[in-house]
Amino acid sequence: DGMNVLLIVVDDLRPVLGCYGDQLVKSPNIDQLASRSIVFSNAYAQQAVCAPSRVSFLTGRRPDTTRLYDFYSYWRVHAGNYSTMPQYFKENGYVTLSVGKVFHPGVSSNYSDDYPYSWSIPPFHPSTEKYENDKTCRGKDGKLYANLVCPVDVTEMPSGTLPDIQSTEEAIRLLNVMKTNKQKFFLAVGYHKPHIPLRYPQEFLKLYPLENVTLAPDPWVPEKLPSVAYNPWTDIRQRDDVEALNVSFPYGPLPDDFQRQIRQSYYAAVSYLDVQVGLLLNALDDVGLSNSTIVVFTADHGWSLGEHGEWAKYSNFDVATRVPLMFYVPGMTTSSVSQGERVFPYLDPFSHILDLVPQGQSEKVVELVSLFSTLAELAGLRVPPACPETSFHVALCTEGASIVRYFNASEEKVEEEKDGCDDTYGCFNEEPVAFSQYPRPADTPQWNSDKPKLKDIRIMGYSMRTINYRYTVWVQFNPNNFSANFEDVHAGELYMVETDPNQDYNIYSNTSYGCFFKKILG
C-alpha cells in the first residue's frame, strides 16, 4: 500500500546530537531514532538560511533554479511553477499535512505555506508563534526583555505554552485522525528551536552546568579568512542582552562568559527539542503506525556557535551548512517489529543516559536537495526525472539524485561500482560532492551581509564539499539576470578536512593547489 511519511524538519539545528558523537548533549530520543535509522554524517544544505534552503529541498531544485536567495519572492511566480515534494505525494494519493515551520512563512511560500498546491488541508501554525520575538525573558532585575538567551517558566508564557509544544500536540492529534480514517499520509512537522531566540523551558538548563560548557575550539577569526566570507551575525546583535554588551562591528568578539551562555542555551534548546521529538515518535507507536511509516529527521541548515568568531548561519562553513539527516525505514533500516512492540518508547533526557549508536552510518557526502527523489523512491513512487540543464519550464524534475543507493551497500561495493555519478550535479571525478552557496552585498562585512536582498547581491560564494576538502570561490554576481561570472573571482577558500577539520587554515593561495583547482573550474 505504500508507507506513510513523517518528515521532521528542525530550524537551525547543527548535528550536536549524541548519535553524531557530541559528548555534551542529552538527546536520547533523537539518538533512539538514529539507532533504528541510516544516519548520514556528511549531509549539507544548499544555502545556510531558512527560506532558500527550505524552498530548495521541498522543490528538489538548487537556489540558482528557485532564484530564491533571500525571503522575498515566490518561486512559482518568480522562477518556474515547480512541483514540491508534498505536492507530488498529494498527487499520488497521500493526505499531506503541515505542522509548524515547514515552508518559511511569508512571500516565499505565497503567505499560505504553498497551500493548496502542497497540502491537503491548511497548514497549522502554533498560536503562540507570534510572541517569539516579544519581551518574554525575565532579566536579573525582574523586568522583561527580548533576549537571545531566554530560559523561561512556561507557566508564565502567553497561553501557558510554547510554539513547539503546540506543534507536537497538533501533530499527535493528526496522527490519531489519520489512524481513525485509515488514510495514507505525508506529515511534515517543523520545529522552531534551536532557532533564536533561545527560548525554552528553564529546567533544561540543569542538564548543562556552565562549568561543563566550553568555548568553540576556534573562537577567533582565522587570519586568512577573506572578509567577504565572514558573516557579522547582525541578527543576534539586535537582541536586548547582546545589544547591552556593546560589541564592536563586524568582528566582535563577544565576551567569553557570554559565549558560553549562548552555547549552554543552544544545547538546552536541543534537549527541549529532543523531548518534543520523543513525544511525537512515542505517539506514532501509540497509534500503531511505527511499522508502516518512514521517518526522516533533518534541519534546514546549521548554526555557528562561536567558531571562526562567528554566530548564526549565513556562511559556507560546515558549521552553517552541515545538517543531521537520518531515515528510519521499517523493514529496511530495521527488521519489522511484532505487533504491539514499541519502537520509540519515550526517553526522559533527565534520566536516560544511553549509548545508542546509529543503526547504519554513511560517510557519503550528500545534499538536502536529494530529499525529494529519495523519499519518492523509499515510498515506492516513481522517482521524478533529473532536471535538464535549464529547467525553469519543467514542472516536475529534480536536481538531486536519490541517495537510497547508499542505504545498504557496503562502502567498498559502492566505491567499485562508481555509481551515482551519472547525474550532472552530484559528482565530480566520480566522487560525491555537496554544493552550497551564499550571497554577499560587498567584499567587506556590512549590516546586510548576512541577509542581502536580491537587488543588493553583488557576489556569490559557491562552495563545494567533498569528503576531503571544502573549496569556495566568491565571484561577481549580477542580480538582474542571475548570472555569476567565474572569470571575476573576488576571493577563494580551500580547507583540507583531514588536517584542518574546523576549517581555520585557508590554503587557497598556496600555489601548489592552484593547477588542481583550475581544472575543476575548467
Short mmCIF file of C-alpha atoms in Angstrom, two decimals, residues 238-521:
data_model
loop_
_atom_site.label_atom_id
_atom_site.label_comp_id
_atom_site.label_asym_id
_atom_site.label_seq_id
_atom_site.Cartn_x
_atom_site.Cartn_y
_atom_site.Cartn_z
CA GLN A 238 19.70 43.12 17.83
CA ARG A 239 18.66 41.09 20.89
CA ASP A 240 18.49 43.13 24.12
CA ASP A 241 21.13 41.11 26.03
CA VAL A 242 23.66 41.21 23.16
CA GLU A 243 22.99 44.87 22.41
CA ALA A 244 23.75 45.71 26.06
CA LEU A 245 27.27 44.26 25.59
CA ASN A 246 28.05 46.97 23.03
CA VAL A 247 30.22 44.68 20.92
CA SER A 248 32.17 46.22 18.05
CA PHE A 249 31.05 45.61 14.44
CA PRO A 250 31.75 43.45 12.49
CA TYR A 251 34.16 41.09 14.27
CA GLY A 252 33.30 41.49 17.95
CA PRO A 253 34.24 39.34 19.79
CA LEU A 254 31.58 38.55 22.38
CA PRO A 255 32.88 38.19 25.96
CA ASP A 256 33.89 34.59 26.76
CA ASP A 257 31.37 34.13 29.56
CA PHE A 258 28.53 35.23 27.28
CA GLN A 259 29.77 32.90 24.52
CA ARG A 260 29.47 30.03 26.98
CA GLN A 261 25.95 31.11 27.93
CA ILE A 262 24.88 31.09 24.28
CA ARG A 263 26.38 27.63 23.80
CA GLN A 264 24.72 26.43 27.02
CA SER A 265 21.31 27.71 25.88
CA TYR A 266 21.70 26.24 22.40
CA TYR A 267 22.32 22.83 23.98
CA ALA A 268 19.40 23.29 26.37
CA ALA A 269 17.15 24.17 23.42
CA VAL A 270 18.29 20.98 21.64
CA SER A 271 17.29 18.88 24.66
CA TYR A 272 13.91 20.64 24.75
CA LEU A 273 13.54 19.77 21.05
CA ASP A 274 14.54 16.17 21.81
CA VAL A 275 11.63 15.88 24.24
CA GLN A 276 9.21 17.09 21.54
CA VAL A 277 10.59 14.57 19.03
CA GLY A 278 10.36 11.85 21.70
CA LEU A 279 6.70 12.60 22.42
CA LEU A 280 5.88 12.67 18.69
CA LEU A 281 7.58 9.32 17.94
CA ASN A 282 6.03 7.77 21.05
CA ALA A 283 2.62 8.81 19.67
CA LEU A 284 3.48 7.08 16.37
CA ASP A 285 3.91 3.91 18.47
CA ASP A 286 0.66 4.61 20.32
CA VAL A 287 -1.38 4.69 17.11
CA GLY A 288 0.38 1.55 15.88
CA LEU A 289 1.93 3.16 12.80
CA SER A 290 5.66 2.80 13.53
CA ASN A 291 5.77 -0.29 11.33
CA SER A 292 4.27 1.45 8.30
CA THR A 293 5.77 4.95 8.49
CA ILE A 294 9.07 6.21 7.09
CA VAL A 295 10.56 8.79 9.47
CA VAL A 296 13.02 11.39 8.19
CA PHE A 297 14.78 13.75 10.58
CA THR A 298 16.78 16.75 9.33
CA ALA A 299 17.33 20.51 9.61
CA ASP A 300 17.27 23.43 7.17
CA HIS A 301 20.96 24.28 7.95
CA GLY A 302 23.37 24.54 10.88
CA TRP A 303 24.40 27.42 13.16
CA SER A 304 27.83 28.73 14.19
CA LEU A 305 28.45 28.70 17.93
CA GLY A 306 31.48 30.96 18.01
CA GLU A 307 33.62 29.03 15.51
CA HIS A 308 35.74 31.46 13.41
CA GLY A 309 34.42 34.24 15.69
CA GLU A 310 31.03 33.78 14.01
CA TRP A 311 27.49 33.22 15.26
CA ALA A 312 24.31 32.24 13.44
CA LYS A 313 24.18 30.77 9.94
CA TYR A 314 24.77 32.87 6.76
CA SER A 315 28.08 31.31 5.66
CA ASN A 316 29.54 28.43 3.64
CA PHE A 317 31.41 26.79 6.52
CA ASP A 318 30.46 23.27 7.63
CA VAL A 319 29.10 24.63 10.93
CA ALA A 320 26.48 26.56 8.92
CA THR A 321 25.82 24.13 6.05
CA ARG A 322 26.07 20.69 7.68
CA VAL A 323 22.84 19.15 8.95
CA PRO A 324 21.68 15.99 10.68
CA LEU A 325 19.98 13.59 8.23
CA MET A 326 18.55 10.20 9.10
CA PHE A 327 15.99 7.85 7.59
CA TYR A 328 14.02 5.24 9.52
CA VAL A 329 12.51 2.78 7.03
CA PRO A 330 10.62 -0.13 8.61
CA GLY A 331 11.85 -3.46 7.27
CA MET A 332 14.84 -1.80 5.61
CA THR A 333 16.85 0.05 8.26
CA THR A 334 15.42 -2.27 10.96
CA SER A 335 13.70 -5.59 10.85
CA SER A 336 9.95 -5.34 11.31
CA VAL A 337 8.73 -5.40 14.89
CA SER A 338 5.90 -7.59 16.03
CA GLN A 339 2.50 -6.00 16.54
CA GLY A 340 2.30 -4.12 19.83
CA GLU A 341 6.06 -3.99 20.38
CA ARG A 342 7.28 -0.44 20.92
CA VAL A 343 9.81 1.03 18.52
CA PHE A 344 10.07 4.51 20.03
CA PRO A 345 9.38 4.44 23.78
CA TYR A 346 9.70 7.96 25.19
CA LEU A 347 13.04 8.60 26.92
CA ASP A 348 13.41 11.30 29.54
CA PRO A 349 16.65 13.28 28.91
CA PHE A 350 16.88 13.98 32.64
CA SER A 351 17.25 10.31 33.48
CA HIS A 352 18.27 8.37 30.35
CA ILE A 353 21.94 8.21 29.69
CA LEU A 354 22.00 5.85 26.74
CA ASP A 355 24.82 4.93 24.50
CA LEU A 356 22.78 4.38 21.38
CA VAL A 357 24.64 4.10 18.13
CA PRO A 358 23.19 4.66 14.66
CA GLN A 359 21.75 1.53 13.04
CA GLY A 360 23.77 2.29 9.93
CA GLN A 361 26.05 5.19 9.17
CA SER A 362 27.12 6.56 5.82
CA GLU A 363 30.06 8.90 5.41
CA LYS A 364 28.95 9.67 1.86
CA VAL A 365 28.69 13.37 1.09
CA VAL A 366 25.00 14.07 0.38
CA GLU A 367 22.77 17.11 -0.11
CA LEU A 368 19.32 18.12 1.13
CA VAL A 369 18.29 18.74 -2.50
CA SER A 370 18.24 14.90 -2.80
CA LEU A 371 15.43 14.55 -0.26
CA PHE A 372 12.59 14.72 -2.81
CA SER A 373 13.85 11.91 -5.05
CA THR A 374 14.99 9.83 -2.06
CA LEU A 375 11.59 9.95 -0.33
CA ALA A 376 9.78 9.23 -3.60
CA GLU A 377 11.92 6.12 -4.09
CA LEU A 378 11.52 4.93 -0.48
CA ALA A 379 7.73 5.32 -0.71
CA GLY A 380 7.63 3.33 -3.94
CA LEU A 381 6.58 6.28 -6.12
CA ARG A 382 8.10 6.96 -9.50
CA VAL A 383 11.28 8.95 -8.90
CA PRO A 384 10.97 12.36 -10.61
CA PRO A 385 13.31 12.65 -13.60
CA ALA A 386 16.61 14.53 -13.37
CA CYS A 387 16.21 18.14 -14.48
CA PRO A 388 17.67 19.22 -17.82
CA GLU A 389 20.38 21.89 -17.60
CA THR A 390 17.80 24.68 -17.72
CA SER A 391 14.55 23.62 -16.14
CA PHE A 392 12.57 26.81 -15.47
CA HIS A 393 9.84 25.46 -17.79
CA VAL A 394 9.82 21.92 -16.29
CA ALA A 395 7.20 21.46 -13.56
CA LEU A 396 8.40 18.10 -12.24
CA CYS A 397 12.08 17.22 -12.12
CA THR A 398 14.80 17.20 -9.53
CA GLU A 399 18.39 18.40 -9.27
CA GLY A 400 19.31 15.94 -6.53
CA ALA A 401 19.67 12.22 -7.26
CA SER A 402 18.12 9.76 -4.80
CA ILE A 403 20.56 8.56 -2.14
CA VAL A 404 18.76 5.27 -1.46
CA ARG A 405 21.71 3.60 -3.22
CA TYR A 406 23.83 4.44 -0.15
CA PHE A 407 21.46 2.79 2.33
CA ASN A 408 22.51 -0.84 2.21
CA ALA A 409 25.58 -1.01 0.06
CA SER A 410 28.74 -1.63 1.98
CA GLU A 411 31.10 1.27 1.36
CA GLU A 412 33.52 -0.89 -0.69
CA LYS A 413 30.87 -2.08 -3.10
CA VAL A 414 29.73 1.48 -3.81
CA GLU A 415 33.31 2.52 -4.49
CA GLU A 416 33.76 -0.25 -7.05
CA GLU A 417 30.59 0.44 -8.94
CA LYS A 418 31.29 4.17 -9.04
CA ASP A 419 27.56 4.51 -9.10
CA GLY A 420 25.54 7.66 -8.76
CA CYS A 421 27.81 9.79 -10.85
CA ASP A 422 25.59 9.73 -13.86
CA ASP A 423 23.78 12.78 -12.52
CA THR A 424 25.32 16.03 -13.66
CA TYR A 425 25.27 17.71 -10.28
CA GLY A 426 26.09 15.24 -7.58
CA CYS A 427 29.58 14.20 -8.61
CA PHE A 428 32.94 15.40 -9.67
CA ASN A 429 35.56 12.90 -10.81
CA GLU A 430 33.27 10.07 -9.68
CA GLU A 431 33.19 11.43 -6.15
CA PRO A 432 30.06 12.67 -4.39
CA VAL A 433 30.08 16.44 -3.85
CA ALA A 434 27.78 18.77 -1.93
CA PHE A 435 27.27 22.26 -3.33
CA SER A 436 26.28 25.20 -1.16
CA GLN A 437 26.24 28.90 -1.91
CA TYR A 438 25.88 32.21 -0.10
CA PRO A 439 25.28 35.74 -1.45
CA ARG A 440 27.01 38.92 -0.22
CA PRO A 441 26.36 42.61 -0.92
CA ALA A 442 30.05 43.60 -0.78
CA ASP A 443 33.61 42.40 -0.24
CA THR A 444 33.65 43.52 3.37
CA PRO A 445 31.10 42.84 6.13
CA GLN A 446 28.13 45.26 6.03
CA TRP A 447 24.93 45.50 8.06
CA ASN A 448 23.17 43.50 5.34
CA SER A 449 25.93 40.92 4.71
CA ASP A 450 24.03 38.14 6.49
CA LYS A 451 20.78 38.59 4.60
CA PRO A 452 21.22 40.72 1.48
CA LYS A 453 18.08 41.35 -0.58
CA LEU A 454 18.27 40.09 -4.16
CA LYS A 455 18.77 43.58 -5.63
CA ASP A 456 21.76 44.17 -3.33
CA ILE A 457 23.63 40.93 -4.11
CA ARG A 458 26.96 41.62 -5.84
CA ILE A 459 28.96 38.50 -5.01
CA MET A 460 28.02 34.81 -4.77
CA GLY A 461 30.14 32.36 -2.82
CA TYR A 462 29.91 28.96 -4.49
CA SER A 463 31.21 26.19 -2.29
CA MET A 464 31.86 22.51 -2.87
CA ARG A 465 32.42 19.97 -0.13
CA THR A 466 33.90 16.56 -0.79
CA ILE A 467 34.98 14.01 1.78
CA ASN A 468 38.48 15.54 1.62
CA TYR A 469 38.09 19.27 1.24
CA ARG A 470 35.87 22.35 1.15
CA TYR A 471 36.58 24.68 -1.76
CA THR A 472 34.81 28.05 -2.14
CA VAL A 473 35.06 30.80 -4.73
CA TRP A 474 33.45 34.21 -4.24
CA VAL A 475 32.57 35.51 -7.71
CA GLN A 476 30.90 38.54 -9.24
CA PHE A 477 27.10 38.13 -9.42
CA ASN A 478 24.51 40.16 -11.33
CA PRO A 479 21.08 40.06 -9.63
CA ASN A 480 19.29 41.46 -12.68
CA ASN A 481 19.90 38.39 -14.79
CA PHE A 482 21.00 35.95 -12.07
CA SER A 483 24.39 35.41 -13.64
CA ALA A 484 27.65 34.53 -11.95
CA ASN A 485 30.92 35.45 -13.58
CA PHE A 486 33.53 32.83 -12.69
CA GLU A 487 36.18 34.87 -14.52
CA ASP A 488 35.82 37.56 -11.83
CA VAL A 489 36.91 35.83 -8.61
CA HIS A 490 36.92 38.13 -5.58
CA ALA A 491 38.30 35.60 -3.10
CA GLY A 492 38.81 31.90 -2.58
CA GLU A 493 38.97 29.40 0.26
CA LEU A 494 40.38 25.89 0.44
CA TYR A 495 40.36 23.75 3.58
CA MET A 496 41.66 20.19 3.79
CA VAL A 497 39.34 18.21 6.05
CA GLU A 498 41.84 15.70 7.38
CA THR A 499 44.42 18.20 8.66
CA ASP A 500 42.02 21.10 9.28
CA PRO A 501 38.61 19.72 10.31
CA ASN A 502 37.45 23.08 11.72
CA GLN A 503 38.29 25.00 8.54
CA ASP A 504 40.66 27.52 10.12
CA TYR A 505 43.62 27.44 7.73
CA ASN A 506 42.75 28.70 4.28
CA ILE A 507 45.36 27.37 1.83
CA TYR A 508 43.68 28.72 -1.32
CA SER A 509 46.64 30.91 -2.22
CA ASN A 510 49.26 28.17 -1.74
CA THR A 511 50.17 27.83 -5.40
CA SER A 512 50.67 24.07 -5.40
CA TYR A 513 46.90 23.65 -5.24
CA GLY A 514 46.27 26.21 -7.96
CA CYS A 515 46.53 23.95 -11.01
CA PHE A 516 44.42 21.25 -9.34
CA PHE A 517 41.57 23.68 -8.85
CA LYS A 518 41.86 25.44 -12.19
CA LYS A 519 40.98 22.02 -13.57
CA ILE A 520 37.75 21.96 -11.56
CA LEU A 521 36.50 25.29 -12.83
#
